[in-house]
């Protein structure tokens, strides 16, 4: 067995090479079969048994013990499609001036390979107080139903999770959930010239004003207030017909202070329009600042904050910490990159933090 410093150095080198392989392989959401195969080969070469479910790959530590609690390490290997402003080849892993350029390098390839390296570091150890499970998931960028969500029933019960997203290795201890409501105001059609009918558009405007002005009383320490935004509206067929329906869509960013069901009930009690939730899957998530893994990060000088964006955390029913190398400001941008030393630092920080908790 290599000494720890030598092992980390080897793991870092392997992680960077793995990331290059992933970058040069197209892996848009729902099209991740080839990157899933690359991850299979990575584990196979290291004699690490793994399981594949659709395009999701997961593995357990060698000395898994069902009597012990389990920590999940998770990040995703799908990417968005490159925007037209790229000046480089998005599928060419280019290293220049300490940066690794390529689609998905920052979101979330650097996080994924750093967590895989961390999993490999702990894989053979027989002195752990926790089991360690690694999951490389698909369809995160579209909140798809064939990603991490389908792995959860197959995996052991998770005590807590680290979800890899670019946070500059700071600690996102809370994350907003997403609730999208499709609302329909109902009226009665008639001729506009004769003041007939019941204008559904006017009813919708009244309800929209409620969304604009209502404030939920409970405010999150880390995430602030619930934010509701009406983002789409559609009514009418022609200028001289009073519309009998008006449809509008509401984007609601939910904090851990409320469940999605509670938010929906409040809305239904306060507006006249029909309310249909598109989904109640993308729930808010959090982990107490007192949790040992958070305290381990704080002791190493990492800051805590609340994240307004969603991730696969929304699909986990356990305390979860969002943390990873890279910067979210680079995500989905042209000429996306991650610094090579961010990957090295990420691996070292992950290992040190987890060692404070699971050994």
Coordinates of C-alpha atoms in Angstrom, one line a residue:
X1 CA 0.0 0.0 0.0
X2 CA 1.4 3.4 -0.9
X3 CA 1.9 6.0 1.8
X4 CA -1.0 8.5 2.1
X5 CA 0.8 11.4 0.3
X6 CA 1.9 9.1 -2.6
X7 CA -1.6 7.5 -2.8
X8 CA -3.3 10.9 -3.0
X9 CA -0.8 12.0 -5.7
X10 CA -1.6 8.9 -7.7
X11 CA -5.4 9.3 -7.2
X12 CA -5.2 12.9 -8.3
X13 CA -3.3 12.0 -11.5
X14 CA -5.9 9.2 -12.2
X15 CA -8.8 11.6 -11.5
X16 CA -7.5 14.1 -14.0
X17 CA -7.0 11.5 -16.7
X18 CA -10.5 10.2 -16.1
X19 CA -11.9 13.7 -16.4
X20 CA -10.2 14.1 -19.7
X21 CA -11.8 10.9 -21.0
X22 CA -15.2 12.1 -19.8
X23 CA -14.8 15.5 -21.4
X24 CA -14.0 14.0 -24.8
X25 CA -17.1 11.8 -24.7
X26 CA -20.5 13.3 -25.4
X27 CA -22.8 12.9 -22.4
X28 CA -25.8 15.2 -22.8
X29 CA -28.6 14.4 -20.4
X30 CA -30.3 11.1 -21.4
X31 CA -27.3 10.3 -23.7
X32 CA -24.7 9.3 -21.0
X33 CA -24.3 5.7 -22.0
X34 CA -20.7 6.2 -23.2
X35 CA -19.5 8.0 -20.2
X36 CA -21.2 5.4 -18.0
X37 CA -19.1 2.8 -19.9
X38 CA -16.0 4.8 -19.2
X39 CA -16.8 4.9 -15.5
X40 CA -17.5 1.1 -15.6
X41 CA -14.0 0.6 -17.1
X42 CA -12.4 2.8 -14.4
X43 CA -13.8 0.7 -11.6
X44 CA -13.2 -2.6 -13.5
X45 CA -9.5 -1.8 -14.0
X46 CA -9.2 -1.3 -10.2
X47 CA -11.0 -4.5 -9.3
X48 CA -13.8 -2.5 -7.6
X49 CA -17.2 -4.2 -8.0
X50 CA -19.9 -1.8 -9.2
X51 CA -23.5 -1.8 -10.3
X52 CA -25.1 -0.1 -13.3
X53 CA -28.7 1.0 -13.5
X54 CA -29.5 2.6 -16.8
X55 CA -26.7 5.2 -17.0
X56 CA -26.0 5.4 -13.3
X57 CA -23.0 3.7 -11.8
X58 CA -22.5 3.0 -8.1
X59 CA -20.2 1.0 -5.8
X60 CA -19.7 0.2 -2.1
X61 CA -16.5 0.0 -0.1
X62 CA -14.8 -3.4 0.0
X63 CA -15.5 -3.9 3.7
X64 CA -19.1 -2.8 3.6
X65 CA -20.8 -3.7 6.9
X66 CA -24.6 -3.5 7.0
X67 CA -24.5 -2.8 10.8
X68 CA -22.7 0.5 10.2
X69 CA -24.1 3.8 9.0
X70 CA -23.4 4.8 5.4
X71 CA -22.2 8.0 3.8
X72 CA -23.0 8.7 0.1
X73 CA -20.6 10.4 -2.2
X74 CA -22.5 11.6 -5.4
X75 CA -22.0 13.7 -8.4
X76 CA -23.3 13.6 -12.0
X77 CA -21.7 12.8 -15.4
X78 CA -24.2 14.3 -17.7
X79 CA -23.7 17.8 -19.2
X80 CA -25.7 20.5 -20.8
X81 CA -25.2 21.2 -24.6
X82 CA -22.5 23.7 -25.4
X83 CA -23.8 27.2 -26.0
X84 CA -22.9 28.9 -29.4
X85 CA -20.3 31.2 -27.8
X86 CA -17.6 28.5 -27.4
X87 CA -14.3 29.4 -29.1
X88 CA -12.7 26.1 -28.2
X89 CA -13.8 22.6 -29.1
X90 CA -16.0 21.7 -26.1
X91 CA -15.1 18.0 -26.5
X92 CA -11.4 18.5 -26.6
X93 CA -9.8 18.3 -23.1
X94 CA -7.3 21.1 -23.4
X95 CA -4.8 21.9 -20.6
X96 CA -3.4 25.4 -20.7
X97 CA -1.9 27.6 -18.0
X98 CA -3.0 25.2 -15.2
X99 CA -6.6 25.1 -16.5
X100 CA -8.4 22.0 -18.0
X101 CA -10.9 23.3 -20.6
X102 CA -13.9 21.2 -21.8
X103 CA -17.6 20.7 -21.6
X104 CA -18.5 19.5 -18.1
X105 CA -15.0 20.1 -16.7
X106 CA -16.4 22.4 -14.0
X107 CA -20.0 21.2 -13.8
X108 CA -19.6 18.7 -12.5
X109 CA -16.7 16.6 -13.9
X110 CA -14.1 18.0 -11.5
X111 CA -16.4 17.2 -8.5
X112 CA -17.2 13.7 -9.8
X113 CA -13.6 12.6 -10.4
X114 CA -12.5 14.1 -7.0
X115 CA -15.2 12.2 -5.2
X116 CA -14.3 9.0 -7.1
X117 CA -10.7 9.5 -6.0
X118 CA -11.9 10.0 -2.4
X119 CA -13.9 6.8 -2.6
X120 CA -10.9 4.9 -3.9
X121 CA -8.8 6.3 -1.1
X122 CA -11.2 4.8 1.5
X123 CA -12.2 1.7 -0.5
X124 CA -9.9 -0.9 1.0
X125 CA -9.8 0.4 4.6
X126 CA -11.2 -1.9 7.2
X127 CA -11.1 0.6 10.1
X128 CA -14.0 2.8 9.0
X129 CA -16.9 3.7 11.3
X130 CA -19.0 4.3 8.2
X131 CA -19.6 2.5 5.0
X132 CA -18.8 4.6 1.9
X133 CA -21.0 4.5 -1.3
X134 CA -20.1 6.2 -4.5
X135 CA -22.8 7.1 -7.0
X136 CA -22.1 8.7 -10.4
X137 CA -25.6 9.7 -11.6
X138 CA -27.2 10.7 -14.9
X139 CA -29.8 13.3 -15.9
X140 CA -29.0 15.8 -13.2
X141 CA -29.0 18.7 -15.6
X142 CA -32.6 18.1 -16.5
X143 CA -33.8 16.8 -13.1
X144 CA -34.6 13.6 -15.0
X145 CA -36.4 10.6 -13.5
X146 CA -33.7 8.1 -14.6
X147 CA -30.9 9.6 -12.5
X148 CA -30.0 9.4 -8.8
X149 CA -33.7 8.9 -8.0
X150 CA -33.8 5.3 -9.4
X151 CA -30.7 4.4 -7.4
X152 CA -32.0 5.4 -4.0
X153 CA -34.2 2.3 -3.5
X154 CA -31.3 0.0 -4.4
X155 CA -28.7 1.6 -2.1
X156 CA -28.4 1.1 1.6
X157 CA -30.0 3.6 3.9
X158 CA -27.9 6.8 3.8
X159 CA -26.9 8.5 7.0
X160 CA -25.6 11.6 5.3
X161 CA -24.4 12.6 1.8
X162 CA -21.9 14.8 0.1
X163 CA -23.2 16.0 -3.3
X164 CA -20.5 17.2 -5.6
X165 CA -21.2 20.6 -7.3
X166 CA -18.8 23.4 -7.8
X167 CA -18.7 25.5 -4.6
X168 CA -15.0 26.4 -4.4
X169 CA -15.0 23.7 -1.7
X170 CA -17.1 25.8 0.6
X171 CA -20.1 24.3 2.4
X172 CA -23.6 24.7 1.0
X173 CA -25.5 23.6 4.1
X174 CA -28.9 24.4 2.6
X175 CA -30.4 24.3 -0.9
X176 CA -33.7 25.6 -2.2
X177 CA -36.2 23.3 -3.7
X178 CA -38.3 23.9 -6.8
X179 CA -42.0 23.9 -7.1
X180 CA -43.6 24.7 -10.4
X181 CA -47.4 25.4 -10.4
X182 CA -49.6 25.5 -13.5
X183 CA -52.6 27.7 -12.7
X184 CA -55.8 28.1 -14.6
X185 CA -58.3 30.9 -14.1
X186 CA -61.8 30.0 -15.3
X187 CA -64.4 32.4 -16.7
X188 CA -67.1 32.5 -19.3
X189 CA -66.6 33.6 -22.9
X190 CA -68.6 36.4 -24.5
X191 CA -68.5 39.2 -27.1
X192 CA -66.2 42.0 -26.0
X193 CA -68.4 44.7 -27.6
X194 CA -71.4 43.8 -25.5
X195 CA -69.7 43.4 -22.1
X196 CA -70.7 39.8 -22.0
X197 CA -69.0 36.9 -20.3
X198 CA -66.7 36.6 -17.3
X199 CA -63.1 37.5 -18.1
X200 CA -60.7 34.8 -16.9
X201 CA -57.8 37.1 -17.6
X202 CA -59.0 39.6 -14.9
X203 CA -59.3 36.7 -12.4
X204 CA -55.8 35.6 -13.2
X205 CA -54.4 39.1 -12.8
X206 CA -55.9 39.3 -9.3
X207 CA -54.3 35.9 -8.4
X208 CA -51.0 37.0 -9.9
X209 CA -51.0 40.1 -7.7
X210 CA -51.3 37.7 -4.7
X211 CA -48.2 35.8 -5.8
X212 CA -46.4 39.1 -6.2
X213 CA -47.3 40.5 -2.8
X214 CA -47.6 37.5 -0.5
X215 CA -44.8 36.8 2.0
X216 CA -44.5 33.5 3.8
X217 CA -43.9 34.1 7.5
X218 CA -41.1 31.7 8.1
X219 CA -37.7 32.8 6.7
X220 CA -34.7 30.5 6.4
X221 CA -31.5 31.5 8.2
X222 CA -29.4 30.3 5.2
X223 CA -31.7 30.7 2.2
X224 CA -33.9 33.7 3.1
X225 CA -37.6 34.0 2.2
X226 CA -39.6 31.8 -0.2
X227 CA -39.5 33.4 -3.7
X228 CA -42.5 33.1 -6.0
X229 CA -42.3 34.3 -9.6
X230 CA -45.1 34.2 -12.2
X231 CA -43.1 33.5 -15.4
X232 CA -45.6 32.5 -18.1
X233 CA -49.1 33.5 -19.0
X234 CA -51.5 32.6 -21.9
X235 CA -55.1 33.7 -22.6
X236 CA -57.5 34.6 -25.4
X237 CA -58.1 33.5 -29.0
X238 CA -58.9 36.8 -30.7
X239 CA -59.4 40.5 -29.8
X240 CA -63.2 40.6 -29.6
X241 CA -63.7 37.4 -27.5
X242 CA -63.7 37.6 -23.7
X243 CA -61.4 34.7 -22.7
X244 CA -62.9 31.9 -20.7
X245 CA -59.6 30.6 -19.5
X246 CA -56.2 32.1 -18.6
X247 CA -53.3 29.9 -17.8
X248 CA -50.2 31.0 -16.0
X249 CA -47.1 29.3 -14.5
X250 CA -45.5 30.0 -11.2
X251 CA -41.8 29.3 -10.3
X252 CA -41.4 28.9 -6.5
X253 CA -38.1 28.5 -4.8
X254 CA -38.7 26.7 -1.5
X255 CA -36.6 26.8 1.6
X256 CA -36.3 24.1 4.3
X257 CA -38.9 25.9 6.3
X258 CA -41.7 24.5 4.3
X259 CA -42.6 21.3 2.4
X260 CA -43.7 21.5 -1.2
X261 CA -47.1 20.2 -0.1
X262 CA -47.5 23.0 2.5
X263 CA -46.7 25.6 -0.1
X264 CA -49.2 24.2 -2.4
X265 CA -51.9 24.2 0.2
X266 CA -51.3 27.9 1.1
X267 CA -51.6 28.8 -2.5
X268 CA -54.8 26.9 -3.0
X269 CA -56.4 28.7 0.0
X270 CA -55.5 32.1 -1.3
X271 CA -56.2 32.2 -5.0
X272 CA -59.3 31.4 -7.1
X273 CA -57.5 29.8 -10.0
X274 CA -57.1 26.0 -10.3
X275 CA -53.7 24.9 -9.1
X276 CA -51.8 21.9 -10.5
X277 CA -48.3 21.1 -9.3
X278 CA -46.1 19.8 -12.0
X279 CA -44.0 17.9 -9.5
X280 CA -43.2 17.6 -5.8
X281 CA -39.8 15.8 -6.4
X282 CA -37.4 18.7 -6.1
X283 CA -37.4 19.3 -2.4
X284 CA -35.4 21.7 -0.3
X285 CA -32.4 20.1 1.5
X286 CA -30.2 21.0 4.4
X287 CA -27.7 19.7 6.9
X288 CA -27.3 21.1 10.5
X289 CA -24.3 23.3 11.0
X290 CA -23.6 21.1 14.1
X291 CA -23.3 18.0 11.9
X292 CA -19.8 16.5 12.3
X293 CA -19.0 16.7 8.5
X294 CA -19.9 20.4 8.5
X295 CA -17.9 21.0 11.6
X296 CA -15.0 19.2 10.0
X297 CA -15.2 21.6 7.1
X298 CA -15.5 24.7 9.3
X299 CA -12.4 23.6 11.3
X300 CA -10.5 23.6 7.9
X301 CA -11.5 27.2 7.2
X302 CA -14.4 26.5 4.9
X303 CA -17.4 28.9 4.9
X304 CA -21.1 27.9 5.1
X305 CA -23.8 29.3 2.9
X306 CA -27.2 28.6 1.4
X307 CA -27.5 27.8 -2.3
X308 CA -30.3 29.1 -4.5
X309 CA -29.8 26.5 -7.2
X310 CA -31.1 22.9 -7.2
X311 CA -29.1 19.7 -7.5
X312 CA -29.5 16.0 -6.9
X313 CA -29.7 16.8 -3.2
X314 CA -33.4 17.4 -3.9
X315 CA -33.8 13.7 -4.5
X316 CA -32.2 12.6 -1.2
X317 CA -34.2 12.1 2.0
X318 CA -31.2 12.5 4.4
X319 CA -28.9 15.4 5.6
X320 CA -26.8 16.4 2.6
X321 CA -23.9 18.8 2.1
X322 CA -23.2 20.3 -1.4
X323 CA -19.5 20.8 -1.9
X324 CA -17.0 20.5 -4.7
X325 CA -14.0 22.0 -6.6
X326 CA -14.7 24.6 -9.2
X327 CA -16.8 27.7 -9.3
X328 CA -20.5 27.7 -10.1
X329 CA -20.1 31.0 -12.0
X330 CA -18.3 29.0 -14.7
X331 CA -21.1 26.4 -15.1
X332 CA -22.8 26.3 -18.4
X333 CA -20.5 29.1 -19.8
X334 CA -18.5 29.1 -23.0
X335 CA -15.0 27.7 -22.7
X336 CA -15.8 26.1 -19.4
X337 CA -12.7 25.1 -17.4
X338 CA -11.5 24.0 -14.0
X339 CA -8.1 24.6 -12.5
X340 CA -6.0 21.4 -12.1
X341 CA -5.0 22.5 -8.6
X342 CA -8.7 22.8 -7.7
X343 CA -9.1 19.1 -8.3
X344 CA -6.0 18.3 -6.2
X345 CA -7.2 20.5 -3.4
X346 CA -10.7 19.1 -3.7
X347 CA -9.5 15.5 -3.2
X348 CA -7.3 16.5 -0.3
X349 CA -10.1 18.4 1.5
X350 CA -12.7 15.6 0.9
X351 CA -10.3 13.0 2.3
X352 CA -9.3 15.1 5.3
X353 CA -12.9 16.1 6.2
X354 CA -14.2 12.6 5.9
X355 CA -11.3 11.2 7.9
X356 CA -12.4 13.4 10.8
X357 CA -15.8 11.7 10.7
X358 CA -15.6 8.2 9.4
X359 CA -12.3 6.9 10.9

